[in-house]
Coordinates of C-alpha atoms in Angstrom, one line a residue:
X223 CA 21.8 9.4 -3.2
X224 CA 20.7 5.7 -3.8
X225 CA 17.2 5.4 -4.9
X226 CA 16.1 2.1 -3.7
X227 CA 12.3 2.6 -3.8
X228 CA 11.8 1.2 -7.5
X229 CA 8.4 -0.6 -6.7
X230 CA 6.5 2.4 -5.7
X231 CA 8.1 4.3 -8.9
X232 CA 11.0 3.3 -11.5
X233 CA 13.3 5.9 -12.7
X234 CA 12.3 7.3 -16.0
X235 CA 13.9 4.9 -19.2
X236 CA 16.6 6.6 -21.0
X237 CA 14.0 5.3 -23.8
X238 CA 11.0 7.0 -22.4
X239 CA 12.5 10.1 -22.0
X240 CA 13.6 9.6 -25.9
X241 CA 10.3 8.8 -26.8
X242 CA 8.4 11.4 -25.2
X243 CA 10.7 14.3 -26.5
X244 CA 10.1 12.9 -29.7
X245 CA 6.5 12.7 -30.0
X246 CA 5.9 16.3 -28.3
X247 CA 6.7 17.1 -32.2
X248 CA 4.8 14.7 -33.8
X249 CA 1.8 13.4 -31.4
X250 CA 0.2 16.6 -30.2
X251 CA -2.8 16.3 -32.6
X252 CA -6.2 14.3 -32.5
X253 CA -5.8 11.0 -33.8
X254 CA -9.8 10.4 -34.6
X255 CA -8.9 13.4 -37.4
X256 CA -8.3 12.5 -40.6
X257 CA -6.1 15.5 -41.6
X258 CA -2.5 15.1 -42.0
X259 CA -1.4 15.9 -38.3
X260 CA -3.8 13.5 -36.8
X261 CA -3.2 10.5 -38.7
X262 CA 0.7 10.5 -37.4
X263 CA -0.7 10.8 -34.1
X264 CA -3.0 7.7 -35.2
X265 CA -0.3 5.6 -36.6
X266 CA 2.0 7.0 -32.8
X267 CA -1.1 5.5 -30.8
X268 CA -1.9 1.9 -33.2
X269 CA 2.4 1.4 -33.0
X270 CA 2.2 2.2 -29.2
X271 CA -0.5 -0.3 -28.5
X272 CA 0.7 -2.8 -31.1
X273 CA 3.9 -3.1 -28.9
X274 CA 1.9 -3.0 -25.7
X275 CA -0.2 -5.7 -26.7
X276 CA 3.3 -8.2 -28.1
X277 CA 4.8 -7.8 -24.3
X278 CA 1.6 -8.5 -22.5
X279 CA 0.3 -11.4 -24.9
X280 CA -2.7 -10.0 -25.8
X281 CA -4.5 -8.8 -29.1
X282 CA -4.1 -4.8 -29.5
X283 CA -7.7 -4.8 -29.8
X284 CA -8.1 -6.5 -26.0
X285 CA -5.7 -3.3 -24.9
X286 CA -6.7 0.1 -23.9
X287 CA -4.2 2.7 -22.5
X288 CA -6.3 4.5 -18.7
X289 CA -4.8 7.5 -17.1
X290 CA -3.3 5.0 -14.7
X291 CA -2.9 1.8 -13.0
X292 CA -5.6 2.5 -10.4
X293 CA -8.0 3.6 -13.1
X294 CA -7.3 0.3 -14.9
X295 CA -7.9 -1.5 -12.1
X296 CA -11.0 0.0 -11.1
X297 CA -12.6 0.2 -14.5
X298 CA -12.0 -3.5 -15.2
X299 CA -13.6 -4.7 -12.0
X300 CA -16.4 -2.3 -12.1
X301 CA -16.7 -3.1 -15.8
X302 CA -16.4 -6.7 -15.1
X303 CA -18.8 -7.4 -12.8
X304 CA -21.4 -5.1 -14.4
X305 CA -20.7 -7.7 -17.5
X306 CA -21.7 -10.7 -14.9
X307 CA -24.1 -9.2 -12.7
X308 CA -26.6 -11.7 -14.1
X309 CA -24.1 -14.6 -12.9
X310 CA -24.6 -13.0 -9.4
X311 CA -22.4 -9.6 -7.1
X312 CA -19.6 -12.2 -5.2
X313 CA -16.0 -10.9 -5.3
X314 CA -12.9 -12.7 -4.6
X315 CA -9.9 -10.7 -4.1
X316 CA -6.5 -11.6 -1.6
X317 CA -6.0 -10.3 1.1
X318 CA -2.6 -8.8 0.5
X319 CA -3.7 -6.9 -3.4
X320 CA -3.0 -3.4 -3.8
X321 CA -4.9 -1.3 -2.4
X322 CA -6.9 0.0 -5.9
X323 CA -8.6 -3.5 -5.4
X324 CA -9.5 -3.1 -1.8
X325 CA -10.8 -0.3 -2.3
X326 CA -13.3 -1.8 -5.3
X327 CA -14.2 -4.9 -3.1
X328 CA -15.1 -2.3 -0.3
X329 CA -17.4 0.0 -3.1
X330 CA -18.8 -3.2 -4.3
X331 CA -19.5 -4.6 -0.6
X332 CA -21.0 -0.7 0.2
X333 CA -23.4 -1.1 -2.6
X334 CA -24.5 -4.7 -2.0
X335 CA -22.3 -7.1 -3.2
X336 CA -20.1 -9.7 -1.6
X337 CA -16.5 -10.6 -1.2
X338 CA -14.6 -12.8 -0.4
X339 CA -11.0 -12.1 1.1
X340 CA -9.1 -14.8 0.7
X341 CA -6.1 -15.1 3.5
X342 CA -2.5 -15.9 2.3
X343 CA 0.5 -18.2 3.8
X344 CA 3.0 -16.3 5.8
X345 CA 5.4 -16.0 3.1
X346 CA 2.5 -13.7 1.5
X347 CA 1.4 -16.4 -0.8
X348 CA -2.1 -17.4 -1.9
X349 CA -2.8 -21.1 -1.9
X350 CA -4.9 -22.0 -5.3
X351 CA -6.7 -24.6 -3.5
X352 CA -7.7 -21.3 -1.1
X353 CA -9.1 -19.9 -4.0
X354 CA -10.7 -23.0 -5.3
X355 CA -13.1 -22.8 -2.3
X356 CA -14.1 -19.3 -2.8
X357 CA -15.5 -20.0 -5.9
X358 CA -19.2 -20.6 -6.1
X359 CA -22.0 -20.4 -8.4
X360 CA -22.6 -16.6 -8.0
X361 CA -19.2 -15.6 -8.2
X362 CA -18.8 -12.8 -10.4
X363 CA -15.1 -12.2 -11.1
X364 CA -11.9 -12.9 -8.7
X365 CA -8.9 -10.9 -8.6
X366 CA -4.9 -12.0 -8.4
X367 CA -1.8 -10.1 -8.3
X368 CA 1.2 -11.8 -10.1
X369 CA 3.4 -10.3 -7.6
X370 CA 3.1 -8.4 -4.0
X371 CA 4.2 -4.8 -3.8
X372 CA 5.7 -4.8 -0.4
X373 CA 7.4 -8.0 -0.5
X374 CA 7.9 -9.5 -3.6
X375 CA 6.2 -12.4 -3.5
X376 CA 5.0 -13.7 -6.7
X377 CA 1.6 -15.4 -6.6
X378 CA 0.5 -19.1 -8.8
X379 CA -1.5 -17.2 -11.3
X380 CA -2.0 -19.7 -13.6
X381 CA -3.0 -22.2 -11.2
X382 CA -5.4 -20.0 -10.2
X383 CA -6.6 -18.9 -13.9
X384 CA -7.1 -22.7 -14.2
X385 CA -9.1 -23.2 -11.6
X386 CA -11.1 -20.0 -12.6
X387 CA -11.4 -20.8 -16.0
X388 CA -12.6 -24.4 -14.9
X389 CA -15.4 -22.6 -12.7
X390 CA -16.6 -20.1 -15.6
X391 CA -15.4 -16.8 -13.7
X392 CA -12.8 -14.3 -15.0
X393 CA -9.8 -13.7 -13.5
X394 CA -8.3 -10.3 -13.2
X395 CA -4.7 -9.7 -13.0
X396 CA -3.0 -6.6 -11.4
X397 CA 0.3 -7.0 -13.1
X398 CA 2.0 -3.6 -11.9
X399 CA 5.2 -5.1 -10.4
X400 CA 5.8 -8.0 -12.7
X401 CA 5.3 -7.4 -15.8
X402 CA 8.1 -5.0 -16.8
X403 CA 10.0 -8.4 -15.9
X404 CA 7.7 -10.9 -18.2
X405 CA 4.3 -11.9 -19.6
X406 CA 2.1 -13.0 -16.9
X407 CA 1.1 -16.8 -17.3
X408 CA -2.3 -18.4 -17.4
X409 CA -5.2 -18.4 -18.9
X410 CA -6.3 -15.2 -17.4
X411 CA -9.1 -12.6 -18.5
X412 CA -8.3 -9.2 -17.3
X413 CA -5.1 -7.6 -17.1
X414 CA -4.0 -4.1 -15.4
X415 CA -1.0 -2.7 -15.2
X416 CA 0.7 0.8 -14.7
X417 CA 3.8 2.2 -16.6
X418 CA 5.4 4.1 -14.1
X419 CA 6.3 0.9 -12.4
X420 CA 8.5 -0.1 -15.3
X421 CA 10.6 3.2 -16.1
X422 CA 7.9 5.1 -17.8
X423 CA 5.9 7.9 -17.7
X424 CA 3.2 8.3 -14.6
X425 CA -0.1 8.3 -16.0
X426 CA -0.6 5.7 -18.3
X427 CA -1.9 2.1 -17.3
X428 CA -2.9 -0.3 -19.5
X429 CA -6.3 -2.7 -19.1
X430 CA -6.7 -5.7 -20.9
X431 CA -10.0 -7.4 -21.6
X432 CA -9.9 -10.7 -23.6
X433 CA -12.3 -11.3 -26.3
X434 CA -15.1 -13.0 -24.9
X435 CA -15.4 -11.8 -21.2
X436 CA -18.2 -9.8 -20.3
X437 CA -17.7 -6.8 -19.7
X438 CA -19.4 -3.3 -19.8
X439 CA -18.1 0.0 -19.2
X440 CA -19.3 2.1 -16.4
X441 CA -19.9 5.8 -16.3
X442 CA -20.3 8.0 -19.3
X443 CA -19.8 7.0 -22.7
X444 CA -16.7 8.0 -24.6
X445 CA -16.1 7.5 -28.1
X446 CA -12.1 6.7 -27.4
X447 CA -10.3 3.8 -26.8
X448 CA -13.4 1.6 -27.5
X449 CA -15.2 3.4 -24.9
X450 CA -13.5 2.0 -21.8
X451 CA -11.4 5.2 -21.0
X452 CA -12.9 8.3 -21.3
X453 CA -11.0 11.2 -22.4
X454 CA -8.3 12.5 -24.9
X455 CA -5.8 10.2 -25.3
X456 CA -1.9 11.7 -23.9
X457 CA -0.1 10.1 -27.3
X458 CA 3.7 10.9 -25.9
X459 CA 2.8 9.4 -22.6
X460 CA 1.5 5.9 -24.0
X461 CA 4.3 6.0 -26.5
X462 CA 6.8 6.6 -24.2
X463 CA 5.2 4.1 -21.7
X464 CA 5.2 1.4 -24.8
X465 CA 9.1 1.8 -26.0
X466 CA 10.1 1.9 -22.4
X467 CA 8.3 -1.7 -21.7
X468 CA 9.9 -3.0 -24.4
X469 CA 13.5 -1.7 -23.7
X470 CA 12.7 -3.3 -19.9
X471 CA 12.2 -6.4 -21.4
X472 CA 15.2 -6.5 -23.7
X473 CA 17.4 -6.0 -20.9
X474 CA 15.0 -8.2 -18.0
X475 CA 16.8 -12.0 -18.3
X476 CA 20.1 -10.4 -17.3
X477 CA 19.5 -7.7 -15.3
X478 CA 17.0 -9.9 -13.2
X479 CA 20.0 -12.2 -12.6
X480 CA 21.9 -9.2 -11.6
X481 CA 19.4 -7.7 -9.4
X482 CA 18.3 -11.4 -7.6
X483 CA 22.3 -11.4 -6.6
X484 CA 21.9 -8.8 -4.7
X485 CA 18.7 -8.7 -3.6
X486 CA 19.8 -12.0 -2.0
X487 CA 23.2 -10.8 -0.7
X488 CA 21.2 -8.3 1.3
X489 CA 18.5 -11.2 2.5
X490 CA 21.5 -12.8 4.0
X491 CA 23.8 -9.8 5.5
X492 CA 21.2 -8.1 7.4
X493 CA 19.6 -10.9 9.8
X494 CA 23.8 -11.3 10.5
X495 CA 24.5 -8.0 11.0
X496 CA 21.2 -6.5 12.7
X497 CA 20.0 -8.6 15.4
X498 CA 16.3 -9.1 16.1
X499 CA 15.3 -8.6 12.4
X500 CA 12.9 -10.6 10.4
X501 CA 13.2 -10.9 6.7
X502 CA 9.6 -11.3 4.9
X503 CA 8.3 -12.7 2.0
X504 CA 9.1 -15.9 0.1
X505 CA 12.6 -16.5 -0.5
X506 CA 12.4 -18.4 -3.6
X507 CA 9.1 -17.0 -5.5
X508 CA 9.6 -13.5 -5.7
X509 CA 10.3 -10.7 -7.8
X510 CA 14.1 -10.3 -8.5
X511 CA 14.9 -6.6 -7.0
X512 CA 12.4 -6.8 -3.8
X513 CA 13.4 -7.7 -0.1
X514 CA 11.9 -6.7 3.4
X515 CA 12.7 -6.8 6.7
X516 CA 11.3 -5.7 9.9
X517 CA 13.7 -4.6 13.1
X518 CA 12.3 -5.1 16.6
X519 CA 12.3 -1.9 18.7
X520 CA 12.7 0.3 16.2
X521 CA 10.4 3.5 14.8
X522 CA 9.5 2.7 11.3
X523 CA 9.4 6.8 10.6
X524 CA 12.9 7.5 12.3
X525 CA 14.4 5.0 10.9
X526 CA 13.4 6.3 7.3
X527 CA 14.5 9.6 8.1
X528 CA 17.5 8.4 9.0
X529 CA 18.7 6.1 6.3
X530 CA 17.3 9.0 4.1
X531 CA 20.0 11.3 5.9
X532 CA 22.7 8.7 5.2
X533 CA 21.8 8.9 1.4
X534 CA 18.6 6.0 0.9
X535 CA 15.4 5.8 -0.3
X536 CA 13.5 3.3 0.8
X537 CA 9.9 2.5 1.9
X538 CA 7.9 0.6 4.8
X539 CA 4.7 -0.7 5.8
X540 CA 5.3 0.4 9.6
X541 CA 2.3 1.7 11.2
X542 CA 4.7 4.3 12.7
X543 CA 4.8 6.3 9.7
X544 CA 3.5 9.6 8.9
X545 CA 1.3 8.6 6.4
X546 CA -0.3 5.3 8.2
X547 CA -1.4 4.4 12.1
X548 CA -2.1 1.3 11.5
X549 CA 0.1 -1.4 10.1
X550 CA 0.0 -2.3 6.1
X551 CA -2.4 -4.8 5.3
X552 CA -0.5 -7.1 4.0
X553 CA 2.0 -7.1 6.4
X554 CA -0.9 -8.2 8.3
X555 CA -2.8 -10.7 6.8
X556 CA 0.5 -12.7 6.5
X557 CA 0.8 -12.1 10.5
X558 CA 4.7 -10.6 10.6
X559 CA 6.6 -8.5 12.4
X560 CA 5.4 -4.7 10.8
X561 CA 7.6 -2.7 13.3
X562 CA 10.9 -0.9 11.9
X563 CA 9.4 -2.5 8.7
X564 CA 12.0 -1.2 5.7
X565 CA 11.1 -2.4 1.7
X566 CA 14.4 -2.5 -0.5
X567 CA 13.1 -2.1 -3.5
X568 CA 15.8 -2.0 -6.4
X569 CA 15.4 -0.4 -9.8
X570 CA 17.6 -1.3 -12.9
X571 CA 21.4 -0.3 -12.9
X572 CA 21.7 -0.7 -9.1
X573 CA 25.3 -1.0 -8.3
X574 CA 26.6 -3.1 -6.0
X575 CA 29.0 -0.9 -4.1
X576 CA 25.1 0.9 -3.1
X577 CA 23.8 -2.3 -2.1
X578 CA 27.7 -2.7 0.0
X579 CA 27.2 0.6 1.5
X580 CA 23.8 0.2 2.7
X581 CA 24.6 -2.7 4.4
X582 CA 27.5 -1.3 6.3
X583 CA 24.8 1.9 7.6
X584 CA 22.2 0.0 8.3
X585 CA 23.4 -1.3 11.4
X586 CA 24.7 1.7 12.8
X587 CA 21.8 3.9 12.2
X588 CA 19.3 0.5 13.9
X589 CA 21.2 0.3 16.5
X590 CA 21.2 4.3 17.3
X591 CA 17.7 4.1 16.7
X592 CA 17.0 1.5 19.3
X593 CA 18.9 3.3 21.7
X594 CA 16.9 6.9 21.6
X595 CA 13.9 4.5 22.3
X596 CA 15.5 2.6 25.3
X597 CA 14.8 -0.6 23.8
X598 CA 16.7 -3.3 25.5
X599 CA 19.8 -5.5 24.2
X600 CA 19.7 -8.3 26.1
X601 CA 17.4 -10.2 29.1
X602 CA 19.7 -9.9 32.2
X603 CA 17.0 -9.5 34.3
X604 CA 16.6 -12.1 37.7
X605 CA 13.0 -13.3 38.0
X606 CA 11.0 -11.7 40.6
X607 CA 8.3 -13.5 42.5
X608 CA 5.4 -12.5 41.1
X609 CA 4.1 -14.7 38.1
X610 CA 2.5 -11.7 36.7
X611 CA 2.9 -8.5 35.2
X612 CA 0.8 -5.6 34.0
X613 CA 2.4 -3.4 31.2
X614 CA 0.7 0.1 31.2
X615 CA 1.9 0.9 27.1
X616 CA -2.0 3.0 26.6
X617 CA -1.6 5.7 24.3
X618 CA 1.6 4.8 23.4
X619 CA 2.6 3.6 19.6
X620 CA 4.9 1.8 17.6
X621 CA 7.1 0.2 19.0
X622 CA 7.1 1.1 22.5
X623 CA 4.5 -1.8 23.5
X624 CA 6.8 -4.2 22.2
X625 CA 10.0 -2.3 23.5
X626 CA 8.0 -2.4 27.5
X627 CA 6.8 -6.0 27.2
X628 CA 10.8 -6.9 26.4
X629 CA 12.5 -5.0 29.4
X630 CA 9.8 -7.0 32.0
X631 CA 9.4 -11.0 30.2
X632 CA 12.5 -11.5 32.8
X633 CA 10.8 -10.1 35.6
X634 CA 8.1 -13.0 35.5
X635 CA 9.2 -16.8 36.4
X636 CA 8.7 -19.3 33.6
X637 CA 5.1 -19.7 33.2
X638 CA 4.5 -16.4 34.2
X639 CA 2.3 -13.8 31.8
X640 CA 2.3 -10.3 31.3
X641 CA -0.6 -8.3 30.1
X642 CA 0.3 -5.6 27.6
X643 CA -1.8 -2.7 27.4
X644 CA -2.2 -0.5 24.6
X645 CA -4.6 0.6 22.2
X646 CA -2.0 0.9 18.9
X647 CA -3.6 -1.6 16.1
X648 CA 0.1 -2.1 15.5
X649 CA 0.5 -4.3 18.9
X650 CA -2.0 -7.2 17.4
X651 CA 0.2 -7.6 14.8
X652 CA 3.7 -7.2 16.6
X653 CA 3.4 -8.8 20.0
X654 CA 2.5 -12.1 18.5
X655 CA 5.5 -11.9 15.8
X656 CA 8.1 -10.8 18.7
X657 CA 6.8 -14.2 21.0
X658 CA 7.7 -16.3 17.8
X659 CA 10.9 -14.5 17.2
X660 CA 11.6 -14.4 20.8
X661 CA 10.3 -18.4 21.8
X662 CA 7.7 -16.9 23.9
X663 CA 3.7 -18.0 23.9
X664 CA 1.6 -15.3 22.9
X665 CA -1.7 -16.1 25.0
X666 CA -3.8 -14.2 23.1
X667 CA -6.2 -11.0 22.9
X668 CA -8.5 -10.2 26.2
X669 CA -10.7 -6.9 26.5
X670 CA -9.6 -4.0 28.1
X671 CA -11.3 -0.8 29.7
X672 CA -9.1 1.1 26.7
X673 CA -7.7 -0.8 23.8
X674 CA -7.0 -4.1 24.7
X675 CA -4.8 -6.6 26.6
X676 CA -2.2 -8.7 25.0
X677 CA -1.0 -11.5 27.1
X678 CA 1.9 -13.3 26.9
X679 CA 3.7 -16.3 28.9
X680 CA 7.3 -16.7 29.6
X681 CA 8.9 -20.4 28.3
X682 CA 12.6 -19.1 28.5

């Protein structure tokens, strides 16, 4: 089985697993004692956070170790803007973050502050100057991932920490993906990050708060880690978490050659050998073991299922998957194709012959995919008289509106439209990304007894 779903969770480090069976013995006990057993656990926890702190940048003091990335990011933003709130309640956040700081912009926006989303390039890239004109006297913190989690893009951080810093706002960092790779740039303020994303243990994240920013923790007080994570601290988790960030980083300059080789081979091979696919994300700024593509007419879900039966694991932002109906968000704010949507996602030690054998299934199991949904393989059609057409695709999903509005485009005369209906959120997203793969003109959006109607006009 090739495991090629490293972003959402890295294999465990040879070192972390090391590390943790080692300090089951000698980490079990309170470190705030002062007994024997409790000051190794202290001297486990002040070596764990003094390595911590040398690959993020940071003083140890400015690190605590959180139950996990999500809890470091929401307790530095709550903790931030409760630092500010005399500055003013305005957010900034991208439109394409993880989801942990969506859903703190929508609990600050629920209890009366603003934010501001800003939108991204189509290669899923902020613009600094975007973020530039967010900024405004009230603004109380903004938030920047270094690098996307679907796609791999890698965002200008310290452009934007420049700007920030210029404006006298703090910028937080989610740093999940990136920084088992390197130290994030910039002059930025807050820093979250999550160690399972590197090879180590689930359950530890780490938040940085640089001397100097405002900020005050919310929710009960708690004597540990200088009051910003409440709770006893899991001392073989954060050590294991620590060694295996720094055995990442020895081995990150070569292996992320390694991993951009073929990361890139598969960028390359699969528009060639899949037709009607649409590799996302930018193609120079991204992580190194990242790449996504989307395949027209295909079921995101069966599609999983079966490159799982052929021996993958992979992930997608498809709306037709069972744990979404909707498309991801940031396949959509960067306006793609989310149908058949597939993440590649590569962890350390990948071997190439994987990569080689993926990329002689993949088209296979596509094209038998395509075929169980009747999706069409070429426009043969003669043009009827009619210039145009009314696609009836209500209450059906992903990616059968797309897959109806192909087999009938040659049933219209150039210049002629057909009206999709359908009330899957997926078809705003995909009808306009098939008329640009496709040289069609997507219309636009009109209203619709149900749902609503996409309408698109034939130019070929």
């Amino acid at each position: 089985m090739s495991y090629f779903d490293a972003a959402s969770a890295a294999p465990l480090h040879p070192v972390a697993r090391q590390a943790l069976q080692a300090s089951f013995d000698e980490g079990w006990a309170d470190p705030a004692r002062l007994y024997r057993e409790g000051r190794r656990a202290r001297l486990l926890l002040d070596a764990a956070r003094e390595a911590a702190a040398e690959a993020v940048g940071c003083r140890p003091d400015e690190l605590t170790f959180t139950t996990s990335g999500t809890r470091a990011v929401h307790s530095g933003i709550e903790g931030a803007l409760a630092g500010r709130r005399r500055v003013g309640n305005h957010l900034i956040v991208s439109a394409v973050e993880h989801s942990s700081v969506l859903h703190s912009a929508d609990a600050h926006e629920a209890s009366g502050g603003s934010v501001t989303r800003v939108q991204v390039e189509r290669t899923g890239r902020v613009t600094p100057s975007s973020f530039a004109e967010a900024l405004g006297p009230g603004t109380a913190l903004a938030c920047l991932q270094s690098a996307n989690h679907e796609v791999g893009t890698e965002q200008p951080v310290a452009e934007v920490a420049q700007m920030c810093r210029e404006a006298g706002v703090p910028l937080l960092v989610d740093a999940a993906q990136s920084l088992g790779w390197g130290r994030v740039e910039g002059d930025w303020s807050l820093l979250a990050a999550s160690a399972h994303k590197w090879g180590g243990p689930s359950g530890v994240g780490l938040l940085v708060v640089r001397k100097g920013v405002r900020f005050a923790p919310q929710g009960p007080v708690d004597e540990r880690e200088s009051g910003r994570a409440a709770g006893f601290e899991n001392i073989p988790a954060v050590v294991a978490a620590a060694a295996s960030l720094r055995a990442v980083r020895a081995e990150a300059a070569e292996e992320a050659g390694r991993l951009r080789e073929l990361t890139e081979r598969i960028r390359a091979r699969v528009p060639a050998l899949v037709p009607d696919v649409e590799v996302v994300g930018d193609p120079v700024r991204r992580l190194p073991g990242i790449v996504t593509f989307s395949c027209l007419y295909v079921d995101g879900e069966t599609l999983l299922h079966e490159l799982d039966r052929a021996g993958f694991s992979v992930s997608s932002g498809s709306s037709c998957t069972s744990s979404t109906l909707i498309p991801s968000h940031v396949l959509k704010a960067m306006g793609v194709l989310s149908e058949g949507n597939v993440r590649v996602s590569l962890p350390p030690g990948t071997e190439e012959e994987d990569v080689d054998r993926f990329l002689a299934v993949l088209p296979g199991l596509v094209s038998g995919v395509r075929e169980k949904l009747g999706a069409p393989t070429a426009v043969t059609k003669v043009p009827a008289s009619t210039d145009a057409l009314v696609v009836d695709a209500l209450g059906r999903r992903c990616p059968i509106p797309v897959i109806e509005l192909a087999k009938v485009i040659g049933d219209v005369p150039v210049g002629g439209t057909v009206r999709v209906l359908s009330d899957d959120e997926a078809a705003r997203l995909d009808i306009p990304a098939w008329c640009e793969m496709r040289g069609q003109e997507y219309v636009g959006e009109e209203p619709a007894d149900r749902g609503s109607a996409y309408v698109v006009r034939r130019l070929s």
